[in-house]
PDB file of C-alpha atoms and ligand atoms in Angstrom:
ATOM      1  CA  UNK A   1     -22.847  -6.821 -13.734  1.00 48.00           C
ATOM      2  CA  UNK A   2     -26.592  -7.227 -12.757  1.00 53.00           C
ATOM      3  CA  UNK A   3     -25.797  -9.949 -10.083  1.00 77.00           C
ATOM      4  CA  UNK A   4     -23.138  -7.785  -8.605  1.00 88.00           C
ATOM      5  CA  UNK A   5     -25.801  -5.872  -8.127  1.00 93.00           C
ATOM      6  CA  UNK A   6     -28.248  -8.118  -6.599  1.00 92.00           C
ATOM      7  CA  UNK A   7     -27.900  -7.775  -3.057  1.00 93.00           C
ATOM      8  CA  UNK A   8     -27.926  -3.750  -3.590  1.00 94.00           C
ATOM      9  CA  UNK A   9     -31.449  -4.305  -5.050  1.00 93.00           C
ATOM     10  CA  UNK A  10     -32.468  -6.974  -2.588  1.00 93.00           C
ATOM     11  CA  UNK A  11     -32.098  -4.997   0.192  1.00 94.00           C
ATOM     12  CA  UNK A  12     -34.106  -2.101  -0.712  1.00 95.00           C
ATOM     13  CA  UNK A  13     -37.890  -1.057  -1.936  1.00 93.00           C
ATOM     14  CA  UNK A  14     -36.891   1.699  -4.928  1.00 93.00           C
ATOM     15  CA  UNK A  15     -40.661   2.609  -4.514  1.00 92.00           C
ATOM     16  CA  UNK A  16     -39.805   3.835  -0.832  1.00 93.00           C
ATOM     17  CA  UNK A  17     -36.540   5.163  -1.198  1.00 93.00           C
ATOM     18  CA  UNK A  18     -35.064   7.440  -3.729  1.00 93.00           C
ATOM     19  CA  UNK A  19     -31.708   5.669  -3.801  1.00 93.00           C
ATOM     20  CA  UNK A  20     -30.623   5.177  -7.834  1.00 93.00           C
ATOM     21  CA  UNK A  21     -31.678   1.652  -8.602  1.00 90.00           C
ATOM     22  CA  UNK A  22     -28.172   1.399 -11.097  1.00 88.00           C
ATOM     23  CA  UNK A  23     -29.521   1.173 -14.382  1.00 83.00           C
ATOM     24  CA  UNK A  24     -27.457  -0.175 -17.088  1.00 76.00           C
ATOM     25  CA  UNK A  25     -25.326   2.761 -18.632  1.00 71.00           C
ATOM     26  CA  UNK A  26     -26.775   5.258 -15.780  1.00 72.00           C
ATOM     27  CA  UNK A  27     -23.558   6.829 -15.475  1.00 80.00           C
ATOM     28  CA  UNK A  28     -20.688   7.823 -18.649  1.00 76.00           C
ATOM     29  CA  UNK A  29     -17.642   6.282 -18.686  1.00 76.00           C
ATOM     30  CA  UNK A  30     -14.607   7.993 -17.220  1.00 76.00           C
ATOM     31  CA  UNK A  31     -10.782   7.219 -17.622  1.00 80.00           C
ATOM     32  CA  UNK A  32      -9.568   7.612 -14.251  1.00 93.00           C
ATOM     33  CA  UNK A  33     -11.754   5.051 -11.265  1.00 96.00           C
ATOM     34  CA  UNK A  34     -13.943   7.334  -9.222  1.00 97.00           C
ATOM     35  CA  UNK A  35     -14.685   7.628  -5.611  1.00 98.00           C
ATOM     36  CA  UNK A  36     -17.010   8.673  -3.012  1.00 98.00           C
ATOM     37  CA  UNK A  37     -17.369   9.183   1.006  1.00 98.00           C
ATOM     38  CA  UNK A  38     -20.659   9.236   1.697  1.00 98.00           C
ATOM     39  CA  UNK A  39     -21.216  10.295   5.637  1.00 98.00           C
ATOM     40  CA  UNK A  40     -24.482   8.415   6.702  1.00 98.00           C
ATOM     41  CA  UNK A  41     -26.508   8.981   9.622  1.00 97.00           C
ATOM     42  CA  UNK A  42     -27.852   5.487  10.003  1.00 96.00           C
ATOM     43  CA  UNK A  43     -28.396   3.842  13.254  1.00 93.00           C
ATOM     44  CA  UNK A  44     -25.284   4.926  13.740  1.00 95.00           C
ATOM     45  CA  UNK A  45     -23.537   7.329  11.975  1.00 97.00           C
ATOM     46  CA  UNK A  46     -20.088   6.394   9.744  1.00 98.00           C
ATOM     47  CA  UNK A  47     -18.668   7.211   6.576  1.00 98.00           C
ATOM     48  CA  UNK A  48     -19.012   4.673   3.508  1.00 98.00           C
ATOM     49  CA  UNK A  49     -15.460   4.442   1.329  1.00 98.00           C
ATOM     50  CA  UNK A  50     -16.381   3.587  -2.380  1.00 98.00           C
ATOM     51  CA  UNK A  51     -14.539   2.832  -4.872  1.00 98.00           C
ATOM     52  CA  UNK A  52     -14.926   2.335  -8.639  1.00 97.00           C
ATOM     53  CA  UNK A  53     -14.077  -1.357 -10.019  1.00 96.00           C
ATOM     54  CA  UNK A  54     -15.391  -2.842 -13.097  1.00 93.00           C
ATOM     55  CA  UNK A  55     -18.809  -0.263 -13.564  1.00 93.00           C
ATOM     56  CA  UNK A  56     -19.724  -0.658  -9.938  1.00 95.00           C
ATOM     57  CA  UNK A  57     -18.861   0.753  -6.191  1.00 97.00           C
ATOM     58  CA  UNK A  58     -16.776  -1.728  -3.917  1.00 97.00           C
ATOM     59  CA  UNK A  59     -18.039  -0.471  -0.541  1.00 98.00           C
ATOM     60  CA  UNK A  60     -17.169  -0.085   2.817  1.00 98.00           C
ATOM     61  CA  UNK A  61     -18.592   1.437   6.079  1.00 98.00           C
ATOM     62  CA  UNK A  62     -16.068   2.921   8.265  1.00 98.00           C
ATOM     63  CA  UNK A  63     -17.234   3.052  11.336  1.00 93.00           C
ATOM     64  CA  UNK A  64     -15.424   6.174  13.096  1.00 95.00           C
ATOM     65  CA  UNK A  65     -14.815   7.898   9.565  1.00 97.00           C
ATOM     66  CA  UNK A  66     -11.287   7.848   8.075  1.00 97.00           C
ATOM     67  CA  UNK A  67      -8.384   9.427   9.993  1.00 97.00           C
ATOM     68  CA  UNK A  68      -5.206  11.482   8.762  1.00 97.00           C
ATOM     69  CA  UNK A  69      -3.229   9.758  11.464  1.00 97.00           C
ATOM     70  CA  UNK A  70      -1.426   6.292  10.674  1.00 97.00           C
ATOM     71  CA  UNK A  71      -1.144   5.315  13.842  1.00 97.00           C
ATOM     72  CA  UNK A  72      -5.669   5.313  13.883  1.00 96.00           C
ATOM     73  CA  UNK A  73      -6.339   2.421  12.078  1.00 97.00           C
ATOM     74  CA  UNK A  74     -10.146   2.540  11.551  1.00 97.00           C
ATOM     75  CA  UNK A  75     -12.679  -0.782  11.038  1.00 97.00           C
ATOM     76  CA  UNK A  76     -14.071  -0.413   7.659  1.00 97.00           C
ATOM     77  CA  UNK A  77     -16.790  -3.325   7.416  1.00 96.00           C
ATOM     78  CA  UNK A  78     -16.796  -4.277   3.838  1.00 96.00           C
ATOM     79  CA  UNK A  79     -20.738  -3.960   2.470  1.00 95.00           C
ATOM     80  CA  UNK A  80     -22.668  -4.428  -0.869  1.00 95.00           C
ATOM     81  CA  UNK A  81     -21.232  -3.238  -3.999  1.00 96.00           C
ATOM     82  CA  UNK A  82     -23.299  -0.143  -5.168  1.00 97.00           C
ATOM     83  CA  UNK A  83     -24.427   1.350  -8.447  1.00 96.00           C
ATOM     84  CA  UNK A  84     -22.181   4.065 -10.110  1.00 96.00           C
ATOM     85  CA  UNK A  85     -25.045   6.388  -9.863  1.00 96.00           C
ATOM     86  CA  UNK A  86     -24.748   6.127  -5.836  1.00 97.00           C
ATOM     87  CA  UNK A  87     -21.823   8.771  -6.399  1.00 96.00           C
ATOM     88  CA  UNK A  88     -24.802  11.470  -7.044  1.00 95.00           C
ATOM     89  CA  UNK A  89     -26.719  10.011  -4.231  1.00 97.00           C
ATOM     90  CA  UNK A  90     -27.081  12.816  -1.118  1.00 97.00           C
ATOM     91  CA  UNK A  91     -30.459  13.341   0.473  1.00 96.00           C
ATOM     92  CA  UNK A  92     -32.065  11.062   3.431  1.00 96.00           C
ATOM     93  CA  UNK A  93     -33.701   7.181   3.426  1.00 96.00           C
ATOM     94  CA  UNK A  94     -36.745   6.909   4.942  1.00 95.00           C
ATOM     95  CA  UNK A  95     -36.981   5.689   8.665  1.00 94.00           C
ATOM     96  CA  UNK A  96     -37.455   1.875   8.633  1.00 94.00           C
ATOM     97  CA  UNK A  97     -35.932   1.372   4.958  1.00 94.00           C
ATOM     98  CA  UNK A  98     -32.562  -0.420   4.953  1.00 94.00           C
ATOM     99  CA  UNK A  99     -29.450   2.349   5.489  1.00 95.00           C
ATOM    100  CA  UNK A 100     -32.796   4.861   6.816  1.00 96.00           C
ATOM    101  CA  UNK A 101     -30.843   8.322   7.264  1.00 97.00           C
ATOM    102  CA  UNK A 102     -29.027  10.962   6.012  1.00 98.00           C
ATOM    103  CA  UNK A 103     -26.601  10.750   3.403  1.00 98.00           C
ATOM    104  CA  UNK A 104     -24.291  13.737   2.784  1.00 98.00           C
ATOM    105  CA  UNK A 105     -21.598  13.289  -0.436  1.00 98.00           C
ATOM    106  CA  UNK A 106     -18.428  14.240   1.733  1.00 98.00           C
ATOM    107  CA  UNK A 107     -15.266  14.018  -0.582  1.00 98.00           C
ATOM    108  CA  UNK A 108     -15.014  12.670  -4.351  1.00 98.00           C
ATOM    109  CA  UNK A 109     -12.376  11.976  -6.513  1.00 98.00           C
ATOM    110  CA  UNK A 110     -10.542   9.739  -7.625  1.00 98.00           C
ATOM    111  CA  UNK A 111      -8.450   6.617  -6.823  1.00 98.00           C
ATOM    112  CA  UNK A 112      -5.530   4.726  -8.032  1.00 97.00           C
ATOM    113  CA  UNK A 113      -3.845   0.995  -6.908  1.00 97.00           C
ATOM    114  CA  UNK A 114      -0.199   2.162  -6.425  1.00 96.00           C
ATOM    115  CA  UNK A 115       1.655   1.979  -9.930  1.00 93.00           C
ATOM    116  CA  UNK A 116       2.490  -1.635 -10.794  1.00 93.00           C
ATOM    117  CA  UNK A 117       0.025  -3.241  -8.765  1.00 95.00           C
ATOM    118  CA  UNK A 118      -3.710  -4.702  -9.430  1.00 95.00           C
ATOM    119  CA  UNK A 119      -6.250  -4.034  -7.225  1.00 96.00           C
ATOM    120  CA  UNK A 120      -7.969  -7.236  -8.396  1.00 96.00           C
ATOM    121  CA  UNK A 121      -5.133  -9.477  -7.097  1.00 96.00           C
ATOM    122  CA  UNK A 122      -5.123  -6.718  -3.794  1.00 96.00           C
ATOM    123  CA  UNK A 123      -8.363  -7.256  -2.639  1.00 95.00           C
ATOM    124  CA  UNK A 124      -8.499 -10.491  -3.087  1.00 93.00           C
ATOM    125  CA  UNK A 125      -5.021 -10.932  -0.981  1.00 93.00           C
ATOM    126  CA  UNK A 126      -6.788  -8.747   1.309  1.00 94.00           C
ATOM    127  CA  UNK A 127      -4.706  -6.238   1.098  1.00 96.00           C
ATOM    128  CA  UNK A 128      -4.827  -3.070  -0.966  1.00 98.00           C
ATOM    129  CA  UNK A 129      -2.689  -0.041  -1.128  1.00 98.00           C
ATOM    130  CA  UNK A 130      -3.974   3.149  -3.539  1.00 98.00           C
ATOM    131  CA  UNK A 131      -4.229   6.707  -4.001  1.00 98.00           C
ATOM    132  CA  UNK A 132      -6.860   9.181  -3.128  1.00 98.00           C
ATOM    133  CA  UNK A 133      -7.613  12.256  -4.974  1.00 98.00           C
ATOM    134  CA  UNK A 134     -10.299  13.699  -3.695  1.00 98.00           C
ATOM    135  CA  UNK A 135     -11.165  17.262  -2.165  1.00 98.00           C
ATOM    136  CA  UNK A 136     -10.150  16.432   1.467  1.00 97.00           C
ATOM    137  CA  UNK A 137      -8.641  13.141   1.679  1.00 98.00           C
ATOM    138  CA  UNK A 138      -5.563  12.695  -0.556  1.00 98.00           C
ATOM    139  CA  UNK A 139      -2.264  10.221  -0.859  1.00 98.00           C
ATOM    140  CA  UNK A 140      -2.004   6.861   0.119  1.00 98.00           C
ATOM    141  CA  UNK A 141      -3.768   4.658   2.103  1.00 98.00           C
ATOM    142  CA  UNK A 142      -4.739   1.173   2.526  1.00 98.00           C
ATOM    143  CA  UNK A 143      -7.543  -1.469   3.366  1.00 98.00           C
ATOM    144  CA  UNK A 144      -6.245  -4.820   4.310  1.00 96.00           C
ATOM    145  CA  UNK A 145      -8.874  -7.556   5.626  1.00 94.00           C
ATOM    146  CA  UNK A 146      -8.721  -8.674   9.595  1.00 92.00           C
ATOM    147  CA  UNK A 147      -7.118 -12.078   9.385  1.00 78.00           C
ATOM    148  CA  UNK A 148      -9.542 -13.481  11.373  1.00 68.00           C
ATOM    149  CA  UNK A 149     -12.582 -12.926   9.106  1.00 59.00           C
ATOM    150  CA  UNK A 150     -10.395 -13.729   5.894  1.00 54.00           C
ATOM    151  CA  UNK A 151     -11.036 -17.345   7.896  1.00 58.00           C
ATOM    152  CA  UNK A 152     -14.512 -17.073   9.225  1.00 58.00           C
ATOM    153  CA  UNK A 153     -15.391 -16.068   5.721  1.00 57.00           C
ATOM    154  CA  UNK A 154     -18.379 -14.163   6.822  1.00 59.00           C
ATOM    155  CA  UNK A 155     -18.637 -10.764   7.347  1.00 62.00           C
ATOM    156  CA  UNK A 156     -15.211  -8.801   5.994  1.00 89.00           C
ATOM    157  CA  UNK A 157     -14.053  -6.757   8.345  1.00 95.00           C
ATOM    158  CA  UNK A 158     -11.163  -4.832   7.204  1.00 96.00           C
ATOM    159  CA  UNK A 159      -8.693  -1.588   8.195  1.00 97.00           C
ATOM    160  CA  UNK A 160      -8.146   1.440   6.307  1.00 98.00           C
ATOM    161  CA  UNK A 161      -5.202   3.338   7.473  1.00 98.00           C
ATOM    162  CA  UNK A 162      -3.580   6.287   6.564  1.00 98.00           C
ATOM    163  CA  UNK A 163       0.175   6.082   5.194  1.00 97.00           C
ATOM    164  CA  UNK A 164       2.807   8.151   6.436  1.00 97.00           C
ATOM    165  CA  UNK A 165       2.905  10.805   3.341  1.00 97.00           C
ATOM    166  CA  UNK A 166       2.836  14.402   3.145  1.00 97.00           C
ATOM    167  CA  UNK A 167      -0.768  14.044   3.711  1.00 97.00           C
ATOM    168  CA  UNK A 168      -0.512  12.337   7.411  1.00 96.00           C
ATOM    169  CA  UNK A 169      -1.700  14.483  10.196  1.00 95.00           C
ATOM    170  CA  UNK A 170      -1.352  14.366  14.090  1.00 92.00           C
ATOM    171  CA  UNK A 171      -5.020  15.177  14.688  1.00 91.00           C
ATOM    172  CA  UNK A 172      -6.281  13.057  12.292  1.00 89.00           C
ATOM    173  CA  UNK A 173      -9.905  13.306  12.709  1.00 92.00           C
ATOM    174  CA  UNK A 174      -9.842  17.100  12.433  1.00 92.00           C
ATOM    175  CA  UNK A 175     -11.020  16.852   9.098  1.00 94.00           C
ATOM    176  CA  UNK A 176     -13.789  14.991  10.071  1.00 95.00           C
ATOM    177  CA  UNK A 177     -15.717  18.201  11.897  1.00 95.00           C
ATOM    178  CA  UNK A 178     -16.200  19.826   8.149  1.00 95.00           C
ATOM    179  CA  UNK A 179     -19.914  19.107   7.902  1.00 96.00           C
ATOM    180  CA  UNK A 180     -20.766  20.543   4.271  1.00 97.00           C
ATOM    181  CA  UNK A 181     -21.568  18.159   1.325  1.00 98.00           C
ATOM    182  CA  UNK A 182     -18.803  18.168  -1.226  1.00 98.00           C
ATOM    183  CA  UNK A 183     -21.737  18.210  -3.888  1.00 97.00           C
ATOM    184  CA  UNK A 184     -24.000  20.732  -2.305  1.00 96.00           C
ATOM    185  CA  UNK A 185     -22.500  22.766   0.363  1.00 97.00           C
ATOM    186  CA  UNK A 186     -25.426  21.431   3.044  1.00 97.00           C
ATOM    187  CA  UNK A 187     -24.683  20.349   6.308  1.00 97.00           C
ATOM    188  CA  UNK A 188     -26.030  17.065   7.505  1.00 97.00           C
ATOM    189  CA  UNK A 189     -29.162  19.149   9.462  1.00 96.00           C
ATOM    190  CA  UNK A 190     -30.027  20.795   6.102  1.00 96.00           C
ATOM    191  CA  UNK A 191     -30.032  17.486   3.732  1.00 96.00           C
ATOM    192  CA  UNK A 192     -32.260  15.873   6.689  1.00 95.00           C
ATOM    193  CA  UNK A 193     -34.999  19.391   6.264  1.00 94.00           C
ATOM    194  CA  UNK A 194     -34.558  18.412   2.640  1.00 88.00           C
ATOM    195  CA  UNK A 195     -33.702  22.113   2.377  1.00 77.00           C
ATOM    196  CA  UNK A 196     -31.290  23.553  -1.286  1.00 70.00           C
ATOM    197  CA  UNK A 197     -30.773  20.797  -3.087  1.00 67.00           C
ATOM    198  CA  UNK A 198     -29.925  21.745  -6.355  1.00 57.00           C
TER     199      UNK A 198
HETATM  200 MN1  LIG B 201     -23.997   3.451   4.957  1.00 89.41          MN
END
């Protein structure tokens, strides 16, 4: 568990920023695997996708935020696992740390392989199909790794897509202009004033 979280610590200065340094037994155990969307004005703003596995947050940074629509298949560049206590985590980095920005808690849940499957074996195929259950994104989606990193072996670059459930939309980014933390209510502008956090 700690060197899963190695490169998590590595990369940041816990006397700078007020990101959760993921101390053992930080967060209570729950039955069902969580998940967060965390939208992050960094450099450039995106959305991170975590999931739950084995008392820690796979991660990945989706670029242009997750779409509704199937046919928008959106990068999702595969990043550090995190510390359970990241799910919490909403307020701003300070400029010149790593990740410096805003962070806004945009949808939680949970999350589910699809019955009969393991998302061990999944991701390490590269390809993973599972269930949201959060407040705005729900059903089924999937991540599968671009073939062409699976090869490089560097940086994993991978899509997550939407599947064609009840849950699809045409305008699939539609969702993506509700800017109010799942957590808190505050849009992006007010977590950045540091203004009502609870
Ligand atoms: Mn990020």
């Amino acid at each position: 568990m700690a060197s899963r979280l190695a490169r998590y610590r590595s990369k940041r200065d816990f006397r700078r920023t007020r990101e959760p340094s993921g101390k053992p037994g930080g967060v209570a155990k729950s039955q069902a695997l969580r998940f967060v969307v965390q939208k992050h004005a960094a450099r450039r703003l995106h959305y991170d996708l975590r999931l739950e596995l084995d008392g820690a947050f796979r991660s990945w940074a989706v670029t242009k935020g997750p779409s509704l629509d199937p046919a928008e298949k959106r990068l999702a560049v595969e990043v550090e696992d995190h510390p359970l206590e990241y799910g919490d985590f909403e307020g701003t980095i300070p400029a010149g740390e790593y990740g410096g920005g805003t962070v806004q808690l945009w949808d939680r849940g949970y999350w589910a392989p699809l019955p009969g499957t393991s998302a061990h074996e999944a991701l390490k195929a590269g390809s993973l199909k599972f269930l949201l259950e959060g407040e705005r994104l729900h059903g089924q989606w999937t991540l599968v790794r671009m073939k062409r990193d699976r090869e490089a072996g560097k940086r994993n670059n991978w899509l997550l897509i939407k599947h064609r459930d009840r849950h699809a939309r045409e305008n699939g980014d539609a969702l993506l202009k509700n800017d109010s933390s799942v957590a808190s209510g505050r849009r992006m502008s007010q977590i950045a004033a540091g203004r009502g956090a609870r």
